[in-house]
Amino acid sequence: MSSNGEVLFSDMSGDDYQKPTEIESLCVNCGANGVTKLLLTRIPHYKELILMSFSCDSCGFANNEIQSGGKIQEQGIRIEVSIANQRDLSRQVVKSDYATVTIPELEFEIPALSQKGEITTVEGIVSRAIAGLEQDQPVRKHMDPEGYESIEKFVEQFKDLLNLQQKFSIILEDPSGNSFIENPTAPSADPGRVEKHFQRSNKQDHMLGLYTDEELKTQEDLEKESQQHEVDSLDEEKLKEEVLHFPTNCPECNAPAQTNMKMTNIPFFKEVVIMATVCDACNHKTNEVKSGGGIEPKGKKITLNITDSSDLSRDVLKSETCNIEIPELEFQMGGAALGGRFTTVEGLMENMMEEIENNSIWGGGDAAAPDVQERMDRFKERMRKCIEGSELFTLILDDPAGNSYMQNLYAPDPDPEMKIEEYERSYEQNDDLGLNDMKTENYEETS
């Protein structure tokens, strides 16, 4: 949505006609003027897209292209899936322009920016690789017989994968975070799928066109900064009382919005930072909570038995590193799915339901397989009963950073329905939090 309230990305629908924008542009084939048509749309359960179509009446040249219109995620994503049966081959794959696809068993890789983004399947990726390898084989057979034989053997290995004569794995690594591979067992955990988020390197940021303010500063900017010494600063007491405001963009419609930030202290827990954004253009509201302190020495696991509807009104602070689990529903959700939230148990359940209904990564939507859709419908029905308090369940918050909290109704006495455990983090959890690469001694020395 633009600053004047006009909708930029509207939902793709067969009922409402969306008129594309037409721009006169140069034809790269003949040099005459052609017409480029642009359509900004949003596919339900996916994201914003820019559809482009060019045609030239002079020479008949035409071209079509799709580009992402959504935002780049805060972290990159790496998904590794084991392919063992026909259902695995039909897993849906959303691959952005910046994604790298690797098949380790064949030492085969499709580099980033070598193909346009697409929505396909695992079988589609392998089939497209075979087609690309076979494209020039008739010519190569006469010009380079040895190369022809080598590629033929390689193609046969690909065909063996499609025929499932051996198990193989496919790795999708996308620094933009806008790719995913379907979980056919959603909402349950996928035993053959390993997903990991990672911090981008400077090289990956630059590939995405992301630069820090320091990298964009000119010599003139540096000279102006050196002349500016008087800066109004907030001391600790003022900071606790002050509600800070800073400009941002709405995560839903990308219109200019304002985020309010406030530091507050939660009794029997710690200091946290609460951020809330309200968009005047589309009325979208969002809130996020971050710990005001650092990472705790140990991870924390909170288990709450919901035995009464009053338990749904307990306050909950879920950090962005906290994983959620409901054993009775065989349901798990990673910390990055919802981000940091300060709400109630009922509110957290509503947030999870909203995420499942709006995000196709959970297997819903028009393109879902019938068995997945049926399983999702049963799951949503049980989830709704839990939210309404008509079904008892167990809620587990597992936070490796130890920065999550659930209200103890019996404080300062122990809560009989709540169990809090502290544990030593694994190497993988420390790696996800960036602790393994952190240098705490002699950090001023260059390594």
Short mmCIF file of N, CA and C in Angstrom, two decimals, residues 8-116:
data_model
loop_
_atom_site.label_atom_id
_atom_site.label_comp_id
_atom_site.label_asym_id
_atom_site.label_seq_id
_atom_site.Cartn_x
_atom_site.Cartn_y
_atom_site.Cartn_z
N LEU A 8 -1.19 -1.50 -3.34
CA LEU A 8 -0.21 -1.88 -4.36
C LEU A 8 -0.32 -3.36 -4.70
N PHE A 9 -0.34 -4.22 -3.67
CA PHE A 9 -0.42 -5.66 -3.87
C PHE A 9 -1.79 -6.15 -3.43
N SER A 10 -2.67 -6.47 -4.38
CA SER A 10 -3.99 -7.01 -4.05
C SER A 10 -3.97 -8.52 -4.27
N ASP A 11 -4.86 -9.25 -3.55
CA ASP A 11 -4.90 -10.70 -3.65
C ASP A 11 -5.29 -11.14 -5.05
N MET A 12 -4.60 -12.18 -5.55
CA MET A 12 -4.94 -12.74 -6.86
C MET A 12 -6.27 -13.46 -6.76
N SER A 13 -7.19 -13.13 -7.62
CA SER A 13 -8.54 -13.69 -7.56
C SER A 13 -9.10 -13.82 -8.97
N GLY A 14 -9.91 -14.87 -9.17
CA GLY A 14 -10.56 -15.05 -10.46
C GLY A 14 -11.83 -14.23 -10.58
N ASP A 15 -12.29 -13.64 -9.47
CA ASP A 15 -13.54 -12.88 -9.50
C ASP A 15 -13.31 -11.41 -9.84
N ASP A 16 -12.23 -10.84 -9.31
CA ASP A 16 -11.98 -9.41 -9.52
C ASP A 16 -10.90 -9.22 -10.56
N TYR A 17 -11.19 -8.38 -11.55
CA TYR A 17 -10.21 -8.10 -12.61
C TYR A 17 -9.23 -7.04 -12.12
N GLN A 18 -7.95 -7.33 -12.28
CA GLN A 18 -6.91 -6.39 -11.91
C GLN A 18 -6.25 -5.86 -13.17
N LYS A 19 -6.35 -4.57 -13.39
CA LYS A 19 -5.79 -3.97 -14.59
C LYS A 19 -4.30 -3.76 -14.42
N PRO A 20 -3.47 -4.30 -15.33
CA PRO A 20 -2.02 -4.11 -15.21
C PRO A 20 -1.60 -2.71 -15.62
N THR A 21 -0.43 -2.31 -15.20
CA THR A 21 0.15 -1.03 -15.59
C THR A 21 0.95 -1.22 -16.87
N GLU A 22 0.73 -0.37 -17.87
CA GLU A 22 1.42 -0.49 -19.15
C GLU A 22 2.45 0.63 -19.28
N ILE A 23 3.68 0.23 -19.66
CA ILE A 23 4.78 1.19 -19.80
C ILE A 23 5.43 0.97 -21.16
N GLU A 24 5.62 2.05 -21.91
CA GLU A 24 6.33 1.95 -23.19
C GLU A 24 7.82 1.77 -22.91
N SER A 25 8.44 0.74 -23.52
CA SER A 25 9.84 0.45 -23.26
C SER A 25 10.52 -0.06 -24.52
N LEU A 26 11.85 -0.02 -24.50
CA LEU A 26 12.65 -0.37 -25.67
C LEU A 26 12.72 -1.89 -25.85
N CYS A 27 12.55 -2.34 -27.09
CA CYS A 27 12.68 -3.76 -27.41
C CYS A 27 14.16 -4.08 -27.59
N VAL A 28 14.66 -5.07 -26.85
CA VAL A 28 16.08 -5.42 -26.94
C VAL A 28 16.39 -6.22 -28.21
N ASN A 29 15.34 -6.65 -28.92
CA ASN A 29 15.54 -7.48 -30.12
C ASN A 29 15.70 -6.64 -31.39
N CYS A 30 14.83 -5.62 -31.54
CA CYS A 30 14.87 -4.83 -32.78
C CYS A 30 15.14 -3.35 -32.55
N GLY A 31 15.08 -2.88 -31.30
CA GLY A 31 15.36 -1.48 -31.01
C GLY A 31 14.15 -0.58 -31.09
N ALA A 32 13.00 -1.11 -31.54
CA ALA A 32 11.78 -0.31 -31.58
C ALA A 32 11.15 -0.26 -30.18
N ASN A 33 10.07 0.52 -30.07
CA ASN A 33 9.38 0.63 -28.79
C ASN A 33 8.31 -0.47 -28.66
N GLY A 34 8.34 -1.15 -27.53
CA GLY A 34 7.31 -2.13 -27.22
C GLY A 34 6.55 -1.73 -25.97
N VAL A 35 5.77 -2.66 -25.42
CA VAL A 35 4.95 -2.38 -24.24
C VAL A 35 5.27 -3.39 -23.15
N THR A 36 5.59 -2.89 -21.95
CA THR A 36 5.78 -3.74 -20.78
C THR A 36 4.55 -3.60 -19.87
N LYS A 37 3.96 -4.72 -19.50
CA LYS A 37 2.82 -4.73 -18.59
C LYS A 37 3.27 -5.25 -17.23
N LEU A 38 2.92 -4.51 -16.18
CA LEU A 38 3.29 -4.87 -14.81
C LEU A 38 2.02 -5.11 -13.99
N LEU A 39 2.01 -6.21 -13.25
CA LEU A 39 0.89 -6.51 -12.37
C LEU A 39 1.44 -6.87 -11.00
N LEU A 40 1.11 -6.05 -10.01
CA LEU A 40 1.53 -6.30 -8.63
C LEU A 40 0.40 -7.05 -7.93
N THR A 41 0.67 -8.27 -7.51
CA THR A 41 -0.38 -9.10 -6.92
C THR A 41 0.18 -9.90 -5.76
N ARG A 42 -0.73 -10.50 -5.01
CA ARG A 42 -0.35 -11.33 -3.87
C ARG A 42 -1.07 -12.66 -3.98
N ILE A 43 -0.28 -13.76 -4.00
CA ILE A 43 -0.87 -15.10 -4.04
C ILE A 43 -1.24 -15.50 -2.63
N PRO A 44 -2.51 -15.84 -2.37
CA PRO A 44 -2.91 -16.25 -1.01
C PRO A 44 -2.05 -17.39 -0.49
N HIS A 45 -1.70 -17.31 0.79
CA HIS A 45 -0.87 -18.30 1.48
C HIS A 45 0.57 -18.32 0.97
N TYR A 46 0.96 -17.31 0.17
CA TYR A 46 2.36 -17.27 -0.26
C TYR A 46 2.93 -15.89 -0.02
N LYS A 47 3.04 -15.03 -1.00
CA LYS A 47 3.63 -13.72 -0.78
C LYS A 47 3.35 -12.82 -1.97
N GLU A 48 3.90 -11.60 -1.94
CA GLU A 48 3.72 -10.64 -3.00
C GLU A 48 4.61 -10.97 -4.20
N LEU A 49 4.04 -10.77 -5.40
CA LEU A 49 4.78 -11.03 -6.63
C LEU A 49 4.59 -9.89 -7.62
N ILE A 50 5.58 -9.70 -8.48
CA ILE A 50 5.49 -8.73 -9.58
C ILE A 50 5.52 -9.53 -10.88
N LEU A 51 4.41 -9.52 -11.61
CA LEU A 51 4.32 -10.21 -12.90
C LEU A 51 4.63 -9.22 -14.01
N MET A 52 5.57 -9.57 -14.90
CA MET A 52 5.99 -8.67 -15.97
C MET A 52 5.84 -9.37 -17.32
N SER A 53 5.30 -8.65 -18.29
CA SER A 53 5.13 -9.19 -19.63
C SER A 53 5.50 -8.11 -20.64
N PHE A 54 6.40 -8.45 -21.59
CA PHE A 54 6.81 -7.50 -22.63
C PHE A 54 6.42 -8.06 -24.00
N SER A 55 5.96 -7.19 -24.87
CA SER A 55 5.65 -7.59 -26.25
C SER A 55 5.99 -6.44 -27.20
N CYS A 56 6.47 -6.80 -28.38
CA CYS A 56 6.85 -5.81 -29.39
C CYS A 56 6.05 -6.08 -30.65
N ASP A 57 5.26 -5.12 -31.10
CA ASP A 57 4.45 -5.29 -32.31
C ASP A 57 5.30 -5.25 -33.57
N SER A 58 6.49 -4.65 -33.49
CA SER A 58 7.34 -4.50 -34.68
C SER A 58 7.96 -5.82 -35.11
N CYS A 59 8.52 -6.57 -34.15
CA CYS A 59 9.21 -7.82 -34.52
C CYS A 59 8.56 -9.06 -33.92
N GLY A 60 7.57 -8.87 -33.04
CA GLY A 60 6.88 -10.00 -32.44
C GLY A 60 7.57 -10.60 -31.23
N PHE A 61 8.66 -9.98 -30.76
CA PHE A 61 9.38 -10.50 -29.60
C PHE A 61 8.53 -10.35 -28.34
N ALA A 62 8.55 -11.38 -27.51
CA ALA A 62 7.78 -11.36 -26.26
C ALA A 62 8.60 -12.00 -25.15
N ASN A 63 8.35 -11.58 -23.91
CA ASN A 63 9.08 -12.11 -22.76
C ASN A 63 8.22 -11.98 -21.52
N ASN A 64 8.28 -12.99 -20.65
CA ASN A 64 7.53 -12.97 -19.40
C ASN A 64 8.48 -13.26 -18.25
N GLU A 65 8.21 -12.65 -17.08
CA GLU A 65 9.10 -12.83 -15.94
C GLU A 65 8.32 -12.60 -14.65
N ILE A 66 8.73 -13.30 -13.59
CA ILE A 66 8.14 -13.13 -12.27
C ILE A 66 9.24 -12.75 -11.29
N GLN A 67 8.98 -11.73 -10.47
CA GLN A 67 9.92 -11.33 -9.43
C GLN A 67 9.19 -11.23 -8.10
N SER A 68 9.95 -11.49 -7.03
CA SER A 68 9.37 -11.39 -5.70
C SER A 68 9.16 -9.92 -5.34
N GLY A 69 8.00 -9.64 -4.75
CA GLY A 69 7.73 -8.28 -4.28
C GLY A 69 7.74 -8.20 -2.76
N GLY A 70 8.05 -9.32 -2.11
CA GLY A 70 8.06 -9.37 -0.65
C GLY A 70 9.38 -8.90 -0.07
N LYS A 71 9.44 -8.88 1.23
CA LYS A 71 10.64 -8.39 1.90
C LYS A 71 11.63 -9.53 2.10
N ILE A 72 12.89 -9.17 2.27
CA ILE A 72 13.94 -10.12 2.60
C ILE A 72 13.85 -10.41 4.10
N GLN A 73 13.87 -11.69 4.46
CA GLN A 73 13.73 -12.07 5.86
C GLN A 73 14.98 -11.69 6.66
N GLU A 74 14.82 -11.64 7.99
CA GLU A 74 15.92 -11.23 8.85
C GLU A 74 17.06 -12.25 8.83
N GLN A 75 16.76 -13.52 8.61
CA GLN A 75 17.77 -14.57 8.58
C GLN A 75 17.62 -15.41 7.32
N GLY A 76 18.73 -16.01 6.89
CA GLY A 76 18.67 -16.97 5.81
C GLY A 76 18.13 -18.29 6.30
N ILE A 77 17.82 -19.19 5.38
CA ILE A 77 17.26 -20.48 5.76
C ILE A 77 17.96 -21.60 4.98
N ARG A 78 18.19 -22.72 5.67
CA ARG A 78 18.78 -23.91 5.04
C ARG A 78 17.87 -25.10 5.36
N ILE A 79 17.36 -25.75 4.32
CA ILE A 79 16.44 -26.88 4.49
C ILE A 79 17.06 -28.09 3.81
N GLU A 80 17.19 -29.18 4.55
CA GLU A 80 17.69 -30.44 4.00
C GLU A 80 16.60 -31.50 4.14
N VAL A 81 16.27 -32.16 3.04
CA VAL A 81 15.19 -33.14 3.02
C VAL A 81 15.72 -34.45 2.46
N SER A 82 15.37 -35.56 3.11
CA SER A 82 15.71 -36.90 2.62
C SER A 82 14.59 -37.39 1.72
N ILE A 83 14.95 -37.87 0.54
CA ILE A 83 13.97 -38.34 -0.44
C ILE A 83 14.03 -39.86 -0.48
N ALA A 84 12.94 -40.51 -0.06
CA ALA A 84 12.94 -41.98 0.04
C ALA A 84 11.76 -42.63 -0.68
N ASN A 85 10.71 -41.87 -1.02
CA ASN A 85 9.55 -42.47 -1.67
C ASN A 85 8.91 -41.48 -2.64
N GLN A 86 7.83 -41.93 -3.30
CA GLN A 86 7.19 -41.11 -4.31
C GLN A 86 6.58 -39.84 -3.72
N ARG A 87 6.08 -39.94 -2.49
CA ARG A 87 5.49 -38.75 -1.85
C ARG A 87 6.55 -37.69 -1.62
N ASP A 88 7.78 -38.11 -1.30
CA ASP A 88 8.86 -37.14 -1.11
C ASP A 88 9.19 -36.42 -2.42
N LEU A 89 9.10 -37.14 -3.55
CA LEU A 89 9.38 -36.50 -4.83
C LEU A 89 8.36 -35.43 -5.18
N SER A 90 7.14 -35.57 -4.65
CA SER A 90 6.07 -34.61 -4.96
C SER A 90 5.99 -33.48 -3.94
N ARG A 91 6.95 -33.38 -3.02
CA ARG A 91 6.97 -32.26 -2.09
C ARG A 91 7.03 -30.94 -2.87
N GLN A 92 6.19 -29.99 -2.49
CA GLN A 92 6.22 -28.69 -3.13
C GLN A 92 7.47 -27.91 -2.68
N VAL A 93 8.05 -27.18 -3.61
CA VAL A 93 9.26 -26.41 -3.35
C VAL A 93 9.05 -24.99 -3.85
N VAL A 94 9.29 -24.02 -2.97
CA VAL A 94 9.32 -22.62 -3.37
C VAL A 94 10.79 -22.20 -3.36
N LYS A 95 11.31 -21.86 -4.53
CA LYS A 95 12.73 -21.53 -4.68
C LYS A 95 12.84 -20.10 -5.19
N SER A 96 13.53 -19.25 -4.43
CA SER A 96 13.73 -17.86 -4.85
C SER A 96 14.94 -17.76 -5.77
N ASP A 97 15.15 -16.56 -6.33
CA ASP A 97 16.29 -16.34 -7.22
C ASP A 97 17.62 -16.60 -6.51
N TYR A 98 17.64 -16.35 -5.18
CA TYR A 98 18.90 -16.40 -4.44
C TYR A 98 19.19 -17.76 -3.82
N ALA A 99 18.33 -18.74 -4.07
CA ALA A 99 18.49 -20.06 -3.44
C ALA A 99 19.50 -20.91 -4.20
N THR A 100 20.28 -21.66 -3.44
CA THR A 100 21.21 -22.65 -3.99
C THR A 100 20.66 -24.04 -3.70
N VAL A 101 20.58 -24.88 -4.74
CA VAL A 101 20.07 -26.25 -4.59
C VAL A 101 21.25 -27.21 -4.74
N THR A 102 21.38 -28.13 -3.79
CA THR A 102 22.49 -29.09 -3.80
C THR A 102 21.95 -30.51 -3.62
N ILE A 103 22.50 -31.44 -4.40
CA ILE A 103 22.25 -32.86 -4.22
C ILE A 103 23.60 -33.49 -3.89
N PRO A 104 23.91 -33.71 -2.60
CA PRO A 104 25.25 -34.15 -2.20
C PRO A 104 25.67 -35.49 -2.81
N GLU A 105 24.73 -36.42 -2.97
CA GLU A 105 25.08 -37.75 -3.47
C GLU A 105 25.69 -37.71 -4.87
N LEU A 106 25.31 -36.69 -5.66
CA LEU A 106 25.84 -36.56 -7.02
C LEU A 106 26.85 -35.41 -7.14
N GLU A 107 27.12 -34.75 -5.99
CA GLU A 107 27.99 -33.56 -6.00
C GLU A 107 27.50 -32.56 -7.04
N PHE A 108 26.17 -32.37 -7.05
CA PHE A 108 25.52 -31.49 -8.04
C PHE A 108 24.98 -30.26 -7.33
N GLU A 109 25.17 -29.09 -7.96
CA GLU A 109 24.72 -27.84 -7.35
C GLU A 109 24.16 -26.90 -8.41
N ILE A 110 23.03 -26.28 -8.07
CA ILE A 110 22.46 -25.20 -8.90
C ILE A 110 22.75 -23.90 -8.17
N PRO A 111 23.68 -23.07 -8.65
CA PRO A 111 24.08 -21.87 -7.90
C PRO A 111 22.97 -20.84 -7.82
N ALA A 112 23.11 -19.94 -6.86
CA ALA A 112 22.17 -18.82 -6.74
C ALA A 112 22.26 -17.93 -7.96
N LEU A 113 21.13 -17.32 -8.33
CA LEU A 113 21.01 -16.37 -9.45
C LEU A 113 21.25 -17.02 -10.82
N SER A 114 21.36 -18.36 -10.88
CA SER A 114 21.53 -19.02 -12.17
C SER A 114 20.18 -19.36 -12.80
N GLN A 115 19.11 -19.38 -11.99
CA GLN A 115 17.76 -19.62 -12.48
C GLN A 115 16.81 -18.63 -11.82
N LYS A 116 15.71 -18.36 -12.48
CA LYS A 116 14.68 -17.50 -11.91
C LYS A 116 13.93 -18.25 -10.81
#
